[in-house]
mmCIF file of C-alpha atoms and ligand atoms in Angstrom:
data_model
loop_
_atom_site.group_PDB
_atom_site.id
_atom_site.type_symbol
_atom_site.label_atom_id
_atom_site.label_comp_id
_atom_site.label_asym_id
_atom_site.label_seq_id
_atom_site.Cartn_x
_atom_site.Cartn_y
_atom_site.Cartn_z
ATOM 1 C CA MET A 171 -10.932 -26.637 -13.098
ATOM 2 C CA ALA A 172 -12.238 -26.807 -9.543
ATOM 3 C CA LYS A 173 -15.653 -25.295 -8.974
ATOM 4 C CA ASP A 174 -14.658 -23.980 -5.561
ATOM 5 C CA ASN A 175 -14.470 -20.211 -5.674
ATOM 6 C CA LEU A 176 -14.541 -19.326 -2.004
ATOM 7 C CA THR A 177 -14.618 -15.532 -1.768
ATOM 8 C CA ALA A 178 -14.432 -12.954 1.045
ATOM 9 C CA VAL A 179 -17.258 -10.489 0.541
ATOM 10 C CA LEU A 180 -17.818 -7.330 2.552
ATOM 11 C CA TYR A 181 -21.576 -6.753 2.851
ATOM 12 C CA GLY A 182 -21.349 -3.671 5.061
ATOM 13 C CA ILE A 183 -20.034 -2.474 8.398
ATOM 14 C CA GLU A 184 -18.755 -5.422 10.481
ATOM 15 C CA ASP A 185 -20.296 -7.817 7.992
ATOM 16 C CA MET A 186 -17.721 -9.891 6.125
ATOM 17 C CA ARG A 187 -18.868 -13.219 4.709
ATOM 18 C CA LEU A 188 -17.167 -16.142 3.018
ATOM 19 C CA GLU A 189 -19.287 -17.405 0.175
ATOM 20 C CA GLN A 190 -19.081 -19.210 -3.132
ATOM 21 C CA ARG A 191 -19.042 -17.035 -6.219
ATOM 22 C CA PRO A 192 -19.063 -18.078 -9.879
ATOM 23 C CA ILE A 193 -15.636 -18.338 -11.513
ATOM 24 C CA PRO A 194 -15.347 -15.216 -13.712
ATOM 25 C CA GLU A 195 -15.353 -15.398 -17.523
ATOM 26 C CA ILE A 196 -12.435 -13.537 -19.075
ATOM 27 C CA SER A 197 -12.377 -11.266 -22.106
ATOM 28 C CA ASP A 198 -9.640 -11.168 -24.768
ATOM 29 C CA ASN A 199 -7.293 -8.860 -22.870
ATOM 30 C CA GLU A 200 -7.722 -10.446 -19.470
ATOM 31 C CA VAL A 201 -6.298 -13.376 -17.565
ATOM 32 C CA LEU A 202 -7.946 -15.595 -14.989
ATOM 33 C CA LEU A 203 -5.784 -15.936 -11.904
ATOM 34 C CA ALA A 204 -5.828 -18.692 -9.334
ATOM 35 C CA MET A 205 -5.160 -16.438 -6.377
ATOM 36 C CA ASP A 206 -2.284 -17.353 -4.087
ATOM 37 C CA CYS A 207 -2.146 -14.762 -1.307
ATOM 38 C CA VAL A 208 -3.567 -11.378 -0.385
ATOM 39 C CA SER A 209 -2.256 -9.091 2.347
ATOM 40 C CA ILE A 210 -4.543 -6.843 4.345
ATOM 41 C CA CYS A 211 -4.252 -3.078 3.956
ATOM 42 C CA GLY A 212 -5.453 -0.423 6.369
ATOM 43 C CA SER A 213 -8.091 0.571 3.816
ATOM 44 C CA ASP A 214 -9.594 -2.951 3.817
ATOM 45 C CA VAL A 215 -9.928 -2.709 7.587
ATOM 46 C CA HIS A 216 -11.377 0.786 7.256
ATOM 47 C CA TYR A 217 -14.124 -0.431 4.910
ATOM 48 C CA LEU A 218 -14.939 -3.260 7.333
ATOM 49 C CA VAL A 219 -15.140 -0.919 10.320
ATOM 50 C CA ASN A 220 -16.626 2.220 8.751
ATOM 51 C CA GLY A 221 -18.196 1.035 5.497
ATOM 52 C CA ARG A 222 -16.603 3.939 3.668
ATOM 53 C CA ILE A 223 -13.504 5.987 2.978
ATOM 54 C CA GLY A 224 -14.501 9.534 2.109
ATOM 55 C CA ASP A 225 -16.875 9.406 -0.839
ATOM 56 C CA PHE A 226 -16.199 5.732 -1.531
ATOM 57 C CA ILE A 227 -19.073 3.963 0.200
ATOM 58 C CA VAL A 228 -19.839 0.243 0.380
ATOM 59 C CA THR A 229 -23.454 0.259 -0.812
ATOM 60 C CA LYS A 230 -23.523 -3.272 -2.192
ATOM 61 C CA PRO A 231 -21.557 -6.429 -1.380
ATOM 62 C CA MET A 232 -17.913 -6.010 -2.434
ATOM 63 C CA ILE A 233 -15.152 -8.601 -2.616
ATOM 64 C CA ILE A 234 -12.354 -7.367 -0.343
ATOM 65 C CA GLY A 235 -8.580 -7.397 -0.952
ATOM 66 C CA HIS A 236 -6.160 -5.680 -3.318
ATOM 67 C CA GLU A 237 -2.577 -6.522 -2.293
ATOM 68 C CA ALA A 238 -2.311 -9.768 -4.152
ATOM 69 C CA ALA A 239 -0.528 -12.326 -6.251
ATOM 70 C CA GLY A 240 -1.875 -15.260 -8.239
ATOM 71 C CA VAL A 241 -1.056 -17.834 -10.875
ATOM 72 C CA VAL A 242 -2.394 -17.501 -14.409
ATOM 73 C CA ALA A 243 -5.071 -20.152 -14.969
ATOM 74 C CA LYS A 244 -6.495 -18.949 -18.295
ATOM 75 C CA VAL A 245 -5.302 -16.458 -20.881
ATOM 76 C CA GLY A 246 -7.451 -14.188 -23.054
ATOM 77 C CA ALA A 247 -7.134 -14.513 -26.843
ATOM 78 C CA LYS A 248 -5.155 -11.271 -27.271
ATOM 79 C CA VAL A 249 -2.782 -11.670 -24.322
ATOM 80 C CA LYS A 250 0.790 -12.145 -25.480
ATOM 81 C CA HIS A 251 3.060 -11.659 -22.468
ATOM 82 C CA LEU A 252 1.557 -14.230 -20.093
ATOM 83 C CA LYS A 253 0.849 -17.930 -20.212
ATOM 84 C CA VAL A 254 -0.912 -20.455 -18.013
ATOM 85 C CA GLY A 255 1.203 -21.159 -14.925
ATOM 86 C CA ASP A 256 2.898 -17.758 -14.790
ATOM 87 C CA ARG A 257 3.155 -16.404 -11.253
ATOM 88 C CA CYS A 258 2.051 -12.778 -11.153
ATOM 89 C CA ALA A 259 1.786 -9.749 -8.943
ATOM 90 C CA ILE A 260 -1.432 -7.882 -9.603
ATOM 91 C CA GLU A 261 -1.467 -4.098 -9.872
ATOM 92 C CA PRO A 262 -4.999 -3.589 -8.598
ATOM 93 C CA GLY A 263 -6.122 -0.456 -10.453
ATOM 94 C CA VAL A 264 -7.165 -0.589 -14.089
ATOM 95 C CA PRO A 265 -7.724 2.835 -15.670
ATOM 96 C CA CYS A 266 -9.746 3.777 -18.768
ATOM 97 C CA TYR A 267 -6.673 4.143 -21.061
ATOM 98 C CA ILE A 268 -8.272 6.948 -23.122
ATOM 99 C CA CYS A 269 -8.754 10.011 -20.901
ATOM 100 C CA ASP A 270 -6.241 12.880 -20.784
ATOM 101 C CA PHE A 271 -4.723 11.558 -17.571
ATOM 102 C CA CYS A 272 -4.253 8.091 -18.990
ATOM 103 C CA LYS A 273 -2.830 9.460 -22.234
ATOM 104 C CA GLY A 274 -0.589 11.844 -20.304
ATOM 105 C CA GLY A 275 0.885 9.022 -18.265
ATOM 106 C CA SER A 276 -0.822 9.824 -14.965
ATOM 107 C CA TYR A 277 -3.235 6.927 -15.027
ATOM 108 C CA ASN A 278 -3.470 6.916 -11.230
ATOM 109 C CA LEU A 279 -5.503 10.117 -11.613
ATOM 110 C CA CYS A 280 -7.931 8.583 -14.129
ATOM 111 C CA PRO A 281 -11.496 9.408 -13.035
ATOM 112 C CA GLU A 282 -12.709 6.073 -14.423
ATOM 113 C CA MET A 283 -10.199 4.014 -12.454
ATOM 114 C CA LYS A 284 -11.479 0.577 -11.482
ATOM 115 C CA PHE A 285 -9.557 -0.257 -8.345
ATOM 116 C CA CYS A 286 -9.878 -3.550 -6.485
ATOM 117 C CA ALA A 287 -11.891 -3.279 -3.283
ATOM 118 C CA THR A 288 -12.631 0.403 -3.719
ATOM 119 C CA PRO A 289 -16.416 0.606 -4.068
ATOM 120 C CA PRO A 290 -18.110 -0.284 -6.309
ATOM 121 C CA TYR A 291 -15.333 -2.543 -7.663
ATOM 122 C CA ASP A 292 -14.594 -6.026 -6.413
ATOM 123 C CA GLY A 293 -11.240 -6.996 -4.953
ATOM 124 C CA ASN A 294 -9.379 -10.269 -5.181
ATOM 125 C CA LEU A 295 -9.553 -12.167 -1.899
ATOM 126 C CA THR A 296 -11.105 -15.071 -3.763
ATOM 127 C CA ARG A 297 -9.884 -18.293 -5.330
ATOM 128 C CA TYR A 298 -10.410 -17.197 -8.941
ATOM 129 C CA TYR A 299 -10.161 -13.622 -10.080
ATOM 130 C CA LYS A 300 -9.907 -12.016 -13.509
ATOM 131 C CA HIS A 301 -7.754 -8.991 -14.280
ATOM 132 C CA ALA A 302 -6.477 -6.890 -17.172
ATOM 133 C CA ALA A 303 -3.394 -8.786 -18.335
ATOM 134 C CA ASP A 304 -1.292 -5.639 -18.751
ATOM 135 C CA PHE A 305 -1.652 -4.960 -15.030
ATOM 136 C CA CYS A 306 -0.265 -8.386 -14.138
ATOM 137 C CA PHE A 307 3.499 -8.575 -13.565
ATOM 138 C CA LYS A 308 5.183 -11.904 -14.074
ATOM 139 C CA LEU A 309 7.409 -12.749 -11.108
ATOM 140 C CA PRO A 310 10.882 -14.198 -11.600
ATOM 141 C CA ASP A 311 11.192 -17.698 -10.118
ATOM 142 C CA HIS A 312 13.096 -16.543 -7.046
ATOM 143 C CA VAL A 313 10.518 -13.908 -6.035
ATOM 144 C CA THR A 314 7.889 -15.395 -3.728
ATOM 145 C CA MET A 315 4.153 -14.934 -4.078
ATOM 146 C CA GLU A 316 4.093 -13.068 -0.759
ATOM 147 C CA GLU A 317 6.699 -10.664 -2.092
ATOM 148 C CA GLY A 318 4.501 -10.320 -5.167
ATOM 149 C CA ALA A 319 1.527 -9.290 -3.019
ATOM 150 C CA LEU A 320 3.719 -6.794 -1.155
ATOM 151 C CA LEU A 321 4.649 -5.025 -4.386
ATOM 152 C CA GLU A 322 1.394 -3.151 -3.842
ATOM 153 C CA PRO A 323 2.395 -1.237 -0.692
ATOM 154 C CA LEU A 324 5.994 -1.153 -1.942
ATOM 155 C CA SER A 325 4.808 0.686 -5.052
ATOM 156 C CA VAL A 326 3.265 3.342 -2.818
ATOM 157 C CA GLY A 327 6.718 3.759 -1.263
ATOM 158 C CA VAL A 328 8.336 3.988 -4.695
ATOM 159 C CA HIS A 329 5.817 6.579 -5.839
ATOM 160 C CA ALA A 330 6.219 8.606 -2.634
ATOM 161 C CA CYS A 331 10.022 8.643 -2.882
ATOM 162 C CA ARG A 332 9.843 9.568 -6.555
ATOM 163 C CA ARG A 333 7.396 12.373 -5.824
ATOM 164 C CA ALA A 334 9.723 13.612 -3.058
ATOM 165 C CA GLY A 335 12.726 13.404 -5.366
ATOM 166 C CA VAL A 336 14.703 11.220 -2.968
ATOM 167 C CA GLY A 337 18.182 10.589 -4.320
ATOM 168 C CA LEU A 338 21.822 10.175 -3.498
ATOM 169 C CA GLY A 339 22.593 11.979 -0.247
ATOM 170 C CA SER A 340 19.018 12.926 0.604
ATOM 171 C CA ASN A 341 18.198 13.371 4.259
ATOM 172 C CA VAL A 342 14.759 11.905 4.677
ATOM 173 C CA LEU A 343 12.204 12.204 7.451
ATOM 174 C CA ILE A 344 9.442 9.606 7.399
ATOM 175 C CA LEU A 345 6.471 10.200 9.672
ATOM 176 C CA GLY A 346 4.833 6.917 10.675
ATOM 177 C CA ALA A 347 6.335 3.438 10.886
ATOM 178 C CA GLY A 348 3.291 1.509 9.724
ATOM 179 C CA PRO A 349 3.587 -0.644 6.605
ATOM 180 C CA ILE A 350 3.630 2.406 4.332
ATOM 181 C CA GLY A 351 6.247 4.270 6.368
ATOM 182 C CA LEU A 352 8.375 1.122 6.474
ATOM 183 C CA VAL A 353 8.245 0.446 2.732
ATOM 184 C CA THR A 354 9.034 4.104 2.144
ATOM 185 C CA LEU A 355 12.080 3.658 4.357
ATOM 186 C CA LEU A 356 13.224 0.653 2.312
ATOM 187 C CA VAL A 357 12.804 2.517 -0.958
ATOM 188 C CA ALA A 358 14.504 5.693 0.315
ATOM 189 C CA GLN A 359 17.513 3.589 1.334
ATOM 190 C CA SER A 360 17.677 1.934 -2.049
ATOM 191 C CA MET A 361 17.517 5.315 -3.780
ATOM 192 C CA GLY A 362 20.640 6.434 -1.960
ATOM 193 C CA ALA A 363 19.344 8.489 0.961
ATOM 194 C CA SER A 364 22.026 9.060 3.565
ATOM 195 C CA LYS A 365 20.157 9.815 6.774
ATOM 196 C CA ILE A 366 16.668 8.490 7.324
ATOM 197 C CA MET A 367 14.729 9.313 10.453
ATOM 198 C CA ILE A 368 11.397 7.661 11.136
ATOM 199 C CA THR A 369 8.893 8.606 13.836
ATOM 200 C CA ASP A 370 5.962 6.797 15.402
ATOM 201 C CA LEU A 371 3.876 6.587 18.558
ATOM 202 C CA VAL A 372 4.765 2.916 19.016
ATOM 203 C CA GLN A 373 8.291 1.909 20.050
ATOM 204 C CA GLN A 374 7.855 -1.630 18.693
ATOM 205 C CA ARG A 375 7.333 -0.234 15.197
ATOM 206 C CA LEU A 376 10.407 1.974 15.552
ATOM 207 C CA ASP A 377 12.388 -1.104 16.567
ATOM 208 C CA VAL A 378 11.387 -2.759 13.291
ATOM 209 C CA ALA A 379 12.362 0.412 11.408
ATOM 210 C CA LYS A 380 15.755 0.361 13.102
ATOM 211 C CA GLU A 381 16.177 -3.280 12.136
ATOM 212 C CA LEU A 382 15.330 -2.352 8.541
ATOM 213 C CA GLY A 383 18.036 0.287 8.527
ATOM 214 C CA ALA A 384 16.578 3.601 9.696
ATOM 215 C CA THR A 385 19.528 5.701 10.829
ATOM 216 C CA HIS A 386 17.429 7.563 13.403
ATOM 217 C CA THR A 387 14.134 6.912 15.166
ATOM 218 C CA LEU A 388 12.027 9.208 17.294
ATOM 219 C CA LEU A 389 9.221 8.125 19.583
ATOM 220 C CA MET A 390 6.474 10.733 19.538
ATOM 221 C CA LYS A 391 3.523 11.324 21.815
ATOM 222 C CA ARG A 392 0.087 12.178 20.540
ATOM 223 C CA ASP A 393 0.120 15.642 22.168
ATOM 224 C CA ASP A 394 3.622 16.619 21.033
ATOM 225 C CA ILE A 395 3.987 20.164 19.712
ATOM 226 C CA PRO A 396 5.066 19.975 16.056
ATOM 227 C CA GLU A 397 7.387 23.023 16.159
ATOM 228 C CA GLU A 398 9.247 21.503 19.096
ATOM 229 C CA VAL A 399 9.534 18.063 17.532
ATOM 230 C CA ALA A 400 10.842 19.710 14.360
ATOM 231 C CA LYS A 401 13.756 21.142 16.397
ATOM 232 C CA GLN A 402 14.342 17.729 17.975
ATOM 233 C CA VAL A 403 14.436 16.154 14.506
ATOM 234 C CA GLU A 404 17.110 18.613 13.402
ATOM 235 C CA SER A 405 19.254 18.130 16.469
ATOM 236 C CA LEU A 406 19.024 14.330 16.322
ATOM 237 C CA MET A 407 19.674 14.109 12.584
ATOM 238 C CA GLY A 408 22.296 16.834 12.666
ATOM 239 C CA VAL A 409 20.609 18.391 9.639
ATOM 240 C CA GLN A 410 17.142 19.432 8.616
ATOM 241 C CA PRO A 411 15.636 16.806 6.327
ATOM 242 C CA ASP A 412 15.283 17.965 2.740
ATOM 243 C CA LYS A 413 12.618 15.342 2.023
ATOM 244 C CA THR A 414 9.773 14.585 4.387
ATOM 245 C CA ILE A 415 7.223 11.872 3.716
ATOM 246 C CA GLU A 416 4.114 11.902 5.867
ATOM 247 C CA CYS A 417 2.702 8.363 6.297
ATOM 248 C CA CYS A 418 0.307 8.777 9.270
ATOM 249 C CA GLY A 419 -2.493 11.041 8.146
ATOM 250 C CA ALA A 420 -2.586 12.885 11.478
ATOM 251 C CA GLU A 421 -2.765 16.670 11.727
ATOM 252 C CA THR A 422 0.174 16.835 14.145
ATOM 253 C CA THR A 423 2.444 14.907 11.817
ATOM 254 C CA THR A 424 1.360 16.875 8.766
ATOM 255 C CA ARG A 425 2.190 20.096 10.615
ATOM 256 C CA LEU A 426 5.438 18.568 11.828
ATOM 257 C CA GLY A 427 6.300 17.543 8.273
ATOM 258 C CA ILE A 428 6.157 21.132 7.091
ATOM 259 C CA PHE A 429 7.990 22.649 10.061
ATOM 260 C CA ALA A 430 10.732 20.020 9.941
ATOM 261 C CA THR A 431 11.520 20.240 6.229
ATOM 262 C CA ARG A 432 14.558 22.267 5.244
ATOM 263 C CA SER A 433 13.869 25.468 3.286
ATOM 264 C CA GLY A 434 13.594 24.637 -0.390
ATOM 265 C CA GLY A 435 12.808 21.000 0.432
ATOM 266 C CA CYS A 436 9.779 18.880 -0.249
ATOM 267 C CA CYS A 437 7.086 17.528 2.032
ATOM 268 C CA VAL A 438 5.085 14.695 0.503
ATOM 269 C CA ILE A 439 1.732 13.725 1.960
ATOM 270 C CA VAL A 440 0.840 10.039 1.734
ATOM 271 C CA GLY A 441 -1.233 9.622 4.913
ATOM 272 C CA MET A 442 -4.958 10.098 4.471
ATOM 273 C CA GLY A 443 -6.671 11.528 7.490
ATOM 274 C CA ALA A 444 -9.424 14.091 7.952
ATOM 275 C CA PRO A 445 -10.516 15.783 4.710
ATOM 276 C CA GLU A 446 -9.425 19.176 6.041
ATOM 277 C CA VAL A 447 -6.313 19.738 8.105
ATOM 278 C CA LYS A 448 -4.807 22.894 9.618
ATOM 279 C CA VAL A 449 -1.291 23.359 8.233
ATOM 280 C CA PRO A 450 1.309 26.182 8.517
ATOM 281 C CA LEU A 451 0.981 27.246 4.901
ATOM 282 C CA ILE A 452 2.763 30.573 5.257
ATOM 283 C CA ASN A 453 5.721 28.869 6.867
ATOM 284 C CA ALA A 454 5.905 26.553 3.842
ATOM 285 C CA LEU A 455 5.463 29.446 1.420
ATOM 286 C CA ALA A 456 8.082 31.677 3.000
ATOM 287 C CA ARG A 457 10.640 28.878 2.976
ATOM 288 C CA GLU A 458 9.684 27.452 -0.412
ATOM 289 C CA VAL A 459 8.825 24.061 1.015
ATOM 290 C CA ASP A 460 6.904 22.200 -1.673
ATOM 291 C CA ILE A 461 3.910 20.225 -0.472
ATOM 292 C CA ARG A 462 3.074 17.346 -2.798
ATOM 293 C CA GLY A 463 0.371 14.734 -2.733
ATOM 294 C CA VAL A 464 0.655 11.048 -3.466
ATOM 295 C CA PHE A 465 -2.159 8.974 -4.854
ATOM 296 C CA ARG A 466 -1.298 5.296 -4.954
ATOM 297 C CA TYR A 467 1.260 4.741 -7.743
ATOM 298 C CA CYS A 468 1.706 5.077 -11.454
ATOM 299 C CA ASN A 469 4.231 3.101 -13.484
ATOM 300 C CA ASP A 470 5.882 2.102 -10.230
ATOM 301 C CA TYR A 471 5.194 -1.637 -10.118
ATOM 302 C CA SER A 472 8.124 -2.569 -12.371
ATOM 303 C CA ALA A 473 10.546 -0.590 -10.223
ATOM 304 C CA ALA A 474 9.119 -2.161 -7.064
ATOM 305 C CA LEU A 475 9.534 -5.609 -8.595
ATOM 306 C CA ALA A 476 13.086 -4.812 -9.688
ATOM 307 C CA LEU A 477 13.965 -3.708 -6.148
ATOM 308 C CA VAL A 478 12.729 -6.985 -4.709
ATOM 309 C CA ALA A 479 14.085 -9.205 -7.493
ATOM 310 C CA SER A 480 17.561 -7.670 -7.199
ATOM 311 C CA GLY A 481 17.567 -8.214 -3.442
ATOM 312 C CA ARG A 482 18.046 -4.500 -2.809
ATOM 313 C CA VAL A 483 14.839 -4.392 -0.817
ATOM 314 C CA ASN A 484 13.614 -7.102 1.530
ATOM 315 C CA VAL A 485 9.915 -6.802 2.272
ATOM 316 C CA LYS A 486 9.629 -10.181 3.990
ATOM 317 C CA ARG A 487 10.174 -8.725 7.467
ATOM 318 C CA LEU A 488 6.907 -6.812 7.141
ATOM 319 C CA VAL A 489 4.791 -9.968 7.190
ATOM 320 C CA THR A 490 4.111 -10.843 10.805
ATOM 321 C CA HIS A 491 1.023 -13.082 10.552
ATOM 322 C CA HIS A 492 -0.389 -15.747 8.257
ATOM 323 C CA PHE A 493 -3.951 -17.007 7.916
ATOM 324 C CA ASP A 494 -5.883 -19.195 5.520
ATOM 325 C CA ILE A 495 -8.735 -17.635 3.545
ATOM 326 C CA THR A 496 -11.135 -19.657 5.717
ATOM 327 C CA GLU A 497 -9.785 -17.641 8.688
ATOM 328 C CA THR A 498 -10.431 -14.263 7.078
ATOM 329 C CA ASP A 499 -12.299 -12.963 10.151
ATOM 330 C CA LYS A 500 -9.380 -13.799 12.417
ATOM 331 C CA ALA A 501 -6.957 -12.234 9.966
ATOM 332 C CA PHE A 502 -8.908 -8.963 9.938
ATOM 333 C CA GLU A 503 -9.197 -9.008 13.729
ATOM 334 C CA THR A 504 -5.409 -9.331 13.967
ATOM 335 C CA ALA A 505 -4.766 -6.536 11.474
ATOM 336 C CA ARG A 506 -7.355 -4.265 13.008
ATOM 337 C CA LYS A 507 -6.144 -4.547 16.592
ATOM 338 C CA GLY A 508 -2.499 -4.854 15.688
ATOM 339 C CA LEU A 509 -2.488 -8.074 17.739
ATOM 340 C CA GLY A 510 0.909 -9.580 18.438
ATOM 341 C CA GLY A 511 2.733 -6.601 16.936
ATOM 342 C CA ALA A 512 1.023 -7.169 13.579
ATOM 343 C CA ILE A 513 2.450 -5.189 10.672
ATOM 344 C CA LYS A 514 1.336 -7.033 7.545
ATOM 345 C CA VAL A 515 -1.189 -9.803 7.839
ATOM 346 C CA MET A 516 -1.102 -12.250 4.932
ATOM 347 C CA ILE A 517 -4.123 -14.295 3.898
ATOM 348 C CA HIS A 518 -3.315 -17.455 1.977
ATOM 349 C CA VAL A 519 -5.776 -18.597 -0.635
ATOM 350 C CA GLN A 520 -3.421 -21.498 -1.406
ATOM 351 C CA PRO A 521 -1.477 -23.086 1.449
ATOM 352 C CA LYS A 522 1.616 -20.981 2.208
ATOM 353 C CA ASP A 523 4.515 -21.493 -0.225
ATOM 354 C CA THR A 524 2.476 -23.676 -2.636
ATOM 355 C CA ASN A 525 3.610 -21.633 -5.625
ATOM 356 C CA ASN A 526 7.086 -20.615 -4.512
HETATM 357 P P1 NAD B 661 -0.880 2.452 9.779
HETATM 358 O O1 NAD B 661 -2.051 2.984 10.505
HETATM 359 O O2 NAD B 661 -0.546 1.015 9.945
HETATM 360 O O3 NAD B 661 0.416 3.281 10.163
HETATM 361 C C1 NAD B 661 0.387 4.585 10.590
HETATM 362 C C2 NAD B 661 1.457 4.737 11.652
HETATM 363 O O4 NAD B 661 1.463 6.092 12.061
HETATM 364 C C3 NAD B 661 1.176 3.888 12.887
HETATM 365 O O5 NAD B 661 2.305 3.090 13.190
HETATM 366 C C4 NAD B 661 0.860 4.921 13.966
HETATM 367 O O6 NAD B 661 1.322 4.519 15.240
HETATM 368 C C5 NAD B 661 1.568 6.154 13.454
HETATM 369 N N1 NAD B 661 0.917 7.386 13.925
HETATM 370 C C6 NAD B 661 -0.393 7.666 13.929
HETATM 371 N N2 NAD B 661 -0.613 8.889 14.442
HETATM 372 C C7 NAD B 661 0.596 9.391 14.759
HETATM 373 C C8 NAD B 661 1.026 10.616 15.335
HETATM 374 N N3 NAD B 661 0.159 11.562 15.699
HETATM 375 N N4 NAD B 661 2.346 10.789 15.496
HETATM 376 C C9 NAD B 661 3.231 9.829 15.124
HETATM 377 N N5 NAD B 661 2.864 8.648 14.592
HETATM 378 C C10 NAD B 661 1.574 8.443 14.421
HETATM 379 O O7 NAD B 661 -1.136 2.787 8.257
HETATM 380 P P2 NAD B 661 -0.324 2.412 6.915
HETATM 381 O O8 NAD B 661 -0.963 1.238 6.275
HETATM 382 O O9 NAD B 661 1.125 2.394 7.178
HETATM 383 O O10 NAD B 661 -0.713 3.675 6.028
HETATM 384 C C11 NAD B 661 -0.268 4.953 6.421
HETATM 385 C C12 NAD B 661 -1.149 6.048 5.854
HETATM 386 O O11 NAD B 661 -1.001 6.074 4.449
HETATM 387 C C13 NAD B 661 -2.636 5.874 6.109
HETATM 388 O O12 NAD B 661 -3.185 7.141 6.412
HETATM 389 C C14 NAD B 661 -3.169 5.380 4.788
HETATM 390 O O13 NAD B 661 -4.506 5.738 4.592
HETATM 391 C C15 NAD B 661 -2.275 6.110 3.843
HETATM 392 N N6 NAD B 661 -2.140 5.544 2.497
HETATM 393 C C16 NAD B 661 -2.179 6.417 1.477
HETATM 394 C C17 NAD B 661 -1.994 5.986 0.195
HETATM 395 C C18 NAD B 661 -2.028 6.968 -0.916
HETATM 396 O O14 NAD B 661 -2.181 6.565 -2.057
HETATM 397 N N7 NAD B 661 -1.868 8.245 -0.625
HETATM 398 C C19 NAD B 661 -1.789 4.627 -0.066
HETATM 399 C C20 NAD B 661 -1.729 3.742 1.013
HETATM 400 C C21 NAD B 661 -1.894 4.209 2.294
HETATM 401 ZN ZN1 ZN B 662 -8.325 7.362 -17.851
#
């Protein structure tokens, strides 16, 4: 096996370095993966720019990256479902398996969660990476490695739509047409939503949403008044949405989400903004609008994979830029500034399409 294990390591604010790291040794329940591609998430950029997200602080060098796919290069002694050469999507969070949350099936809430590129745990923008085998999902031959990497954000969309209870005939309002808003749109469609409106501050992103099948789009301005936009949403959609999924993290959109949701409906919060936000709680209470949180995903990877494998969801349109791992700085610059209408920026550890 090659000794080259070029790795993208975040040392601190504005300090990303490419360096050689030892190839990890695996334990019995792990696999070693020859990484193929890793897409950049807003949180990766946030750690680069701010060195922290809330209480998660980069205090020592951390390998970046968590939206990834790789090829099995070595298999631990107890691993039964994977073999060398299998192409896999990697679910990046490995929980403790034994706490109440894990036992109860809500492993995303496990306090001992080890999540790639969430300090202090290393991510997988590296040539060789080891991972718990049961969090590696073998890809069917016709699913590309890039699609495999995108199962990560897609799983957030699946979890959000499940938490909202999106189903046949739902009228869905999605706030934010970034990658998360867009995957949520794709999932809501596949779950049978009838009308789907998506809002953003950027027309270009709404154009992509339209292309992906949003039935309605609404261009917002930063100083819009939520109550007024809520009325606009209703008149444009012809109904009040019964499911709203907030994917911006802004106070305005969180307020809008509550005002816009039909009485008895559900407003799901995915966007992570300021730790405290002013929301019209009494309005929600008096109209029995449920406000629900979303934290990553839990048992959603298989559904995300099934959506892609069946062709019901096409995530390829989200990838706007490609870089080699040696161009990691340029890739982050593109993602960070949204250069050239960037939505998803893909970093290739192997030359593009090597493993497709
Ligand atoms: P993004 O920044 O690329 O997209 C956010 C979109 O919202 C942008 O297109 C932006 O123009 C739009 N926007 C921002 N402020 C707005 C406003 N006031 N009105 C209307 N539109 C506005 O981010 P993303 O990668 O798509 O992620 C979306 C959010 O979801 C982020 O806050 C991220 O932290 C969060 N997130 C949460 C989870 C979770 O587990 N809860 C997982 C992944 C991402
Ligand atoms: Zn646990």
